mmCIF file of C-alpha atoms in Angstrom:
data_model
loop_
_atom_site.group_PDB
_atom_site.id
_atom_site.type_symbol
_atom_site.label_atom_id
_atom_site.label_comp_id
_atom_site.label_asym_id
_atom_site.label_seq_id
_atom_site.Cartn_x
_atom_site.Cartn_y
_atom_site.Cartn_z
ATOM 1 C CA UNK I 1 -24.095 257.660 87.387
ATOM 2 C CA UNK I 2 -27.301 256.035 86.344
ATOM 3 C CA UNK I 3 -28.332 254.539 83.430
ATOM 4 C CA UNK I 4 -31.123 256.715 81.813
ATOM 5 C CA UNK I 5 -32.550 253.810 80.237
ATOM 6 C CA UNK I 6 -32.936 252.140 82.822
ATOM 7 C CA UNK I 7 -34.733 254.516 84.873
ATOM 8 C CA UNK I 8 -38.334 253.700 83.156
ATOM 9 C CA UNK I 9 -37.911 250.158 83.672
ATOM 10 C CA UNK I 10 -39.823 248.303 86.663
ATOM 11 C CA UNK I 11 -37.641 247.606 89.890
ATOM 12 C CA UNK I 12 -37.239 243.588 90.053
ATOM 13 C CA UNK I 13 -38.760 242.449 93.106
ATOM 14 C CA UNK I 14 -38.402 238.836 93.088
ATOM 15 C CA UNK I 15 -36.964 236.163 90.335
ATOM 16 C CA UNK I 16 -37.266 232.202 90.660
ATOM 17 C CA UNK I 17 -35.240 230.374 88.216
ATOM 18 C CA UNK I 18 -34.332 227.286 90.403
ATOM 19 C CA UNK I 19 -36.187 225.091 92.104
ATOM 20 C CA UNK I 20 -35.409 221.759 94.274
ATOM 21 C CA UNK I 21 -35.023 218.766 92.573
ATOM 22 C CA UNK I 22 -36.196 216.759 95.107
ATOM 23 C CA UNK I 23 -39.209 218.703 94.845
ATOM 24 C CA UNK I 24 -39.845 218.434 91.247
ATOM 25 C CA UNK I 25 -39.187 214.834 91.542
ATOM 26 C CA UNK I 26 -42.041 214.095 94.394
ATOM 27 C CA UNK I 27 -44.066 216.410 92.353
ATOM 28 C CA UNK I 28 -44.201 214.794 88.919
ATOM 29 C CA UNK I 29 -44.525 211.176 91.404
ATOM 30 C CA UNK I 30 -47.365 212.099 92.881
ATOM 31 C CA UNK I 31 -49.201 214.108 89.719
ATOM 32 C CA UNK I 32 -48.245 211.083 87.387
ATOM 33 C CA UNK I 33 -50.280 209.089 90.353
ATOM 34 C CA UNK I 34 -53.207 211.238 90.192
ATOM 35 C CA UNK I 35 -53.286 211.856 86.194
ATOM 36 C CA UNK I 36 -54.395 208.114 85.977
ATOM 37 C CA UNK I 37 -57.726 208.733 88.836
ATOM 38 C CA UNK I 38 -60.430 210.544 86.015
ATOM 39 C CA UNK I 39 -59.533 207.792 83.154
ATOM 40 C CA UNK I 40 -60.472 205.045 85.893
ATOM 41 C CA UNK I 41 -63.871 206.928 86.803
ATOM 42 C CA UNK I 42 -64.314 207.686 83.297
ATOM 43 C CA UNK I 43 -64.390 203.815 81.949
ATOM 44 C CA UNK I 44 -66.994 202.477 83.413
ATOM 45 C CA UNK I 45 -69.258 205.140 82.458
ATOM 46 C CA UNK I 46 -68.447 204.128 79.048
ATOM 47 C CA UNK I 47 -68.588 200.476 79.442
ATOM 48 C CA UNK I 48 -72.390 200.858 81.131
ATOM 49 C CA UNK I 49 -74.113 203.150 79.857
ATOM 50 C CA UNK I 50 -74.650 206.684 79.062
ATOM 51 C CA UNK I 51 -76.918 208.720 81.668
ATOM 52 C CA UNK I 52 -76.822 212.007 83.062
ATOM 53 C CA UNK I 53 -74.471 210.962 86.011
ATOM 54 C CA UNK I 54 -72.328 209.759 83.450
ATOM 55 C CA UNK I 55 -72.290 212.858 81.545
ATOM 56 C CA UNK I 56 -71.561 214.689 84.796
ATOM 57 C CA UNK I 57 -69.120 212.399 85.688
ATOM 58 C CA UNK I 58 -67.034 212.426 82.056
ATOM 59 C CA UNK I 59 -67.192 216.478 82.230
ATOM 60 C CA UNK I 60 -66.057 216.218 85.785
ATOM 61 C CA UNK I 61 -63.231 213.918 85.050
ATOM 62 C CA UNK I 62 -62.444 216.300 81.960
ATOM 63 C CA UNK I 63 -62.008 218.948 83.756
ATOM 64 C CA UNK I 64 -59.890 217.419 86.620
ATOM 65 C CA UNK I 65 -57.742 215.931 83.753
ATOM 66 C CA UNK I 66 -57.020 219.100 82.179
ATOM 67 C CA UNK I 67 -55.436 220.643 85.406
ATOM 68 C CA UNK I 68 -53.644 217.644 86.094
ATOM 69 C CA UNK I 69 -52.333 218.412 82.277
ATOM 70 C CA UNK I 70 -51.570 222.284 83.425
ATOM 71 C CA UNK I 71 -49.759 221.159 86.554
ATOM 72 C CA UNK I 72 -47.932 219.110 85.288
ATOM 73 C CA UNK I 73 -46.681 220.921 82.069
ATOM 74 C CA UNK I 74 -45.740 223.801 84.429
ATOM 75 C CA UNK I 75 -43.627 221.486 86.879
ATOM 76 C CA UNK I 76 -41.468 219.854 83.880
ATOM 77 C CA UNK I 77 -41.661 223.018 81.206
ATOM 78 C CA UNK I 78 -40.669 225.663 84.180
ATOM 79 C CA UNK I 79 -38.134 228.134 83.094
ATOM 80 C CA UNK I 80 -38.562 231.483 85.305
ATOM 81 C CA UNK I 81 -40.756 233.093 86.900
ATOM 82 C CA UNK I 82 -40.307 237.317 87.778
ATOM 83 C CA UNK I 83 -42.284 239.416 89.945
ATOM 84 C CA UNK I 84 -41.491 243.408 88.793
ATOM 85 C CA UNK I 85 -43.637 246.590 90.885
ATOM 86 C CA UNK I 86 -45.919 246.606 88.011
ATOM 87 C CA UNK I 87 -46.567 242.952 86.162
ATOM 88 C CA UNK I 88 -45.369 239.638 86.677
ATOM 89 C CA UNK I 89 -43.388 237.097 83.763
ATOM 90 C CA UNK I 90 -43.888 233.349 83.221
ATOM 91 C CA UNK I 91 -41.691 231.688 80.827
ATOM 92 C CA UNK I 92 -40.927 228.192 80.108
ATOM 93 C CA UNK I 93 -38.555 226.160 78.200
ATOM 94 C CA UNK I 94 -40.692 225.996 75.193
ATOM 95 C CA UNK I 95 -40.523 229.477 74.859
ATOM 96 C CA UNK I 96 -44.155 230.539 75.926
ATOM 97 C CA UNK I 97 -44.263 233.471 77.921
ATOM 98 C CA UNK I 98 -47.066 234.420 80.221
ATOM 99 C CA UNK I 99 -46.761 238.805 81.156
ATOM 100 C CA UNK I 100 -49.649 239.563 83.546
ATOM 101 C CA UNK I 101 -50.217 243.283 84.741
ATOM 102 C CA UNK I 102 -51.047 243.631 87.933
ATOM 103 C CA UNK I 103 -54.390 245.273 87.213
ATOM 104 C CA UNK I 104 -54.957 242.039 85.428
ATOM 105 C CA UNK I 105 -54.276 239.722 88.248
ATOM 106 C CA UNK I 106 -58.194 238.649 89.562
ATOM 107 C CA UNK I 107 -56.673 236.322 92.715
ATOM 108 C CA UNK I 108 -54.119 234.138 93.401
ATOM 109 C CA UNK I 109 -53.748 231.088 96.490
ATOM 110 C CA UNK I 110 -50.507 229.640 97.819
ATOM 111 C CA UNK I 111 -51.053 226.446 99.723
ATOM 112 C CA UNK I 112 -48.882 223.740 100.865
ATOM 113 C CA UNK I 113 -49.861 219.618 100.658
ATOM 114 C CA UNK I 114 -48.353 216.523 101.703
ATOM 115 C CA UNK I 115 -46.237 218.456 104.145
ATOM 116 C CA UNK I 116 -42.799 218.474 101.355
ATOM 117 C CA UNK I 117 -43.879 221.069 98.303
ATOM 118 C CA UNK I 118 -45.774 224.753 98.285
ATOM 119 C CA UNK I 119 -47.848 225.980 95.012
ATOM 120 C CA UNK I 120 -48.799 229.172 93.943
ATOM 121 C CA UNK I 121 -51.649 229.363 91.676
ATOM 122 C CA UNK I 122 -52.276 232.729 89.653
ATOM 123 C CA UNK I 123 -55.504 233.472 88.248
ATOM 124 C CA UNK I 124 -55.864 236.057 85.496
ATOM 125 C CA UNK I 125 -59.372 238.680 85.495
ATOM 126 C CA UNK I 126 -61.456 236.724 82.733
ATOM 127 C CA UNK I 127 -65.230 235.516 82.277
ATOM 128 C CA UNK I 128 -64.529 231.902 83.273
ATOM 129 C CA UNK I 129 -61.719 230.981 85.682
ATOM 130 C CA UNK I 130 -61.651 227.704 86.343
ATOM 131 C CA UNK I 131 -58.100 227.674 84.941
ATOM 132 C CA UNK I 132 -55.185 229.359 87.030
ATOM 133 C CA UNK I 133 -53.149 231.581 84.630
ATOM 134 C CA UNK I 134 -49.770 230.425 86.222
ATOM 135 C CA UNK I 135 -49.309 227.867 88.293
ATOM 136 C CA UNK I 136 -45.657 227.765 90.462
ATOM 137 C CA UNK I 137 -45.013 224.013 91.668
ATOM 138 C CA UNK I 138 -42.170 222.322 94.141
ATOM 139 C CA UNK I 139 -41.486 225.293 96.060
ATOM 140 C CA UNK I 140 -39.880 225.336 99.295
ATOM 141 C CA UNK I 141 -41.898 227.522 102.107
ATOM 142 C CA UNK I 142 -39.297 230.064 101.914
ATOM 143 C CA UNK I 143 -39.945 230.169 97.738
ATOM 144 C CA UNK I 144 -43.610 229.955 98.323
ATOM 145 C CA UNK I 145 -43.139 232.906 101.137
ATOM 146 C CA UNK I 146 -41.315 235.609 99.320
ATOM 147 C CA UNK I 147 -43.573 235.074 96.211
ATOM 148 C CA UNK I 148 -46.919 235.368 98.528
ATOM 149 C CA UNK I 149 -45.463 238.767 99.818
ATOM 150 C CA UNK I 150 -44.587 240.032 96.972
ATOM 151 C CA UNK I 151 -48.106 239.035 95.009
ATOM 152 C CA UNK I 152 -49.252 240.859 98.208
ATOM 153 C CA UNK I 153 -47.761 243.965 97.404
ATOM 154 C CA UNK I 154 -48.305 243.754 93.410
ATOM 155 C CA UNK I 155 -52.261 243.373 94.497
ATOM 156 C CA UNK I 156 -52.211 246.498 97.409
ATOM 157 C CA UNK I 157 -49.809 248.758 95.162
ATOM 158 C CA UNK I 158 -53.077 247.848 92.293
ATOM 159 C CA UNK I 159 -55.873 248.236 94.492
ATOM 160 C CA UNK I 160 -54.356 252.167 95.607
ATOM 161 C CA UNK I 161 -53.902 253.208 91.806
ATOM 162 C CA UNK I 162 -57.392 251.903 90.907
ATOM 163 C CA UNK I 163 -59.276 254.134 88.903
ATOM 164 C CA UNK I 164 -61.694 256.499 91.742
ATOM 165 C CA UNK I 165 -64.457 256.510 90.044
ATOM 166 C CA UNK I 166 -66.555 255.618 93.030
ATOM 167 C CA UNK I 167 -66.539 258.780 95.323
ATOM 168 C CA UNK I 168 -68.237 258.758 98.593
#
């Protein structure tokens, strides 16, 4: 017999708890290796002179700093990571938990670099997104592959409940 509780509750699709070491490892290598790129533009620009390409430059390097910052506080702070028919959970070690509806899911991209780690990249319906929401590092393809399909069907399952306002 079923639990009657239970029976209100959104079917699990997918959970990620674990993830390669090997993978986290390369990961934090090769972001610690980038993190140091935008301070090494950004010197100089102090050193010489201010100008507009400066400016530009310092904003530029800013910005690529603070996803560097973002990546890599989600590859050493990951904790979980749970895709349910309706919403998705983030959590980390700190405690901070990310819970994105699916009707508040804008876009997300999976892609694969240096031919070793996937990343999934979630990006939450807001004025400026510039930021990913969540961001899933040192996957392996099969990781990266079940999340994809399921994001897949979180985004199709949202698109056929949408609202009809529009009626042709």
């Amino acid at each position: 017999m079923e639990n009657l509780e239970n029976k209100n509750e959104p079917k699990l699709l997918y959970r990620l708890d674990k993830r390669n070491p090997l993978y986290v490892a390369f990961d934090l290598f090769i972001y610690l290796l980038i993190c140091w790129i935008p301070i090494i533009f950004a010197i100089p620009n102090f050193v010489l002179g201010i100008s507009i390409f400066s400016i530009i430059l310092n904003i530029v390097c800013v910005y690529i700093s603070l996803i560097i910052l973002q990546i890599l506080y989600s590859i050493i702070f990951f904790d979980y990571f749970e895709i349910y028919e309706d919403k998705m959970i983030y959590m980390d070690i700190l405690g901070f938990k990310i819970t994105l509806q699916a009707k508040q899911i804008d876009r997300f991209f999976s892609y694969g670099y240096c031919g070793v780690t996937e990343v999934v990249a979630v990006f939450k319906k807001r004025i400026f997104k510039i930021l990913p929401t969540i961001i899933l590092h040192s996957l392996t393809p099969k990781q990266e592959s079940e999340i994809r399909n399921n994001l897949v069907y979180l985004s199709i399952k949202n698109f056929n409940t949408k609202d009809k306002k529009w009626k042709f």
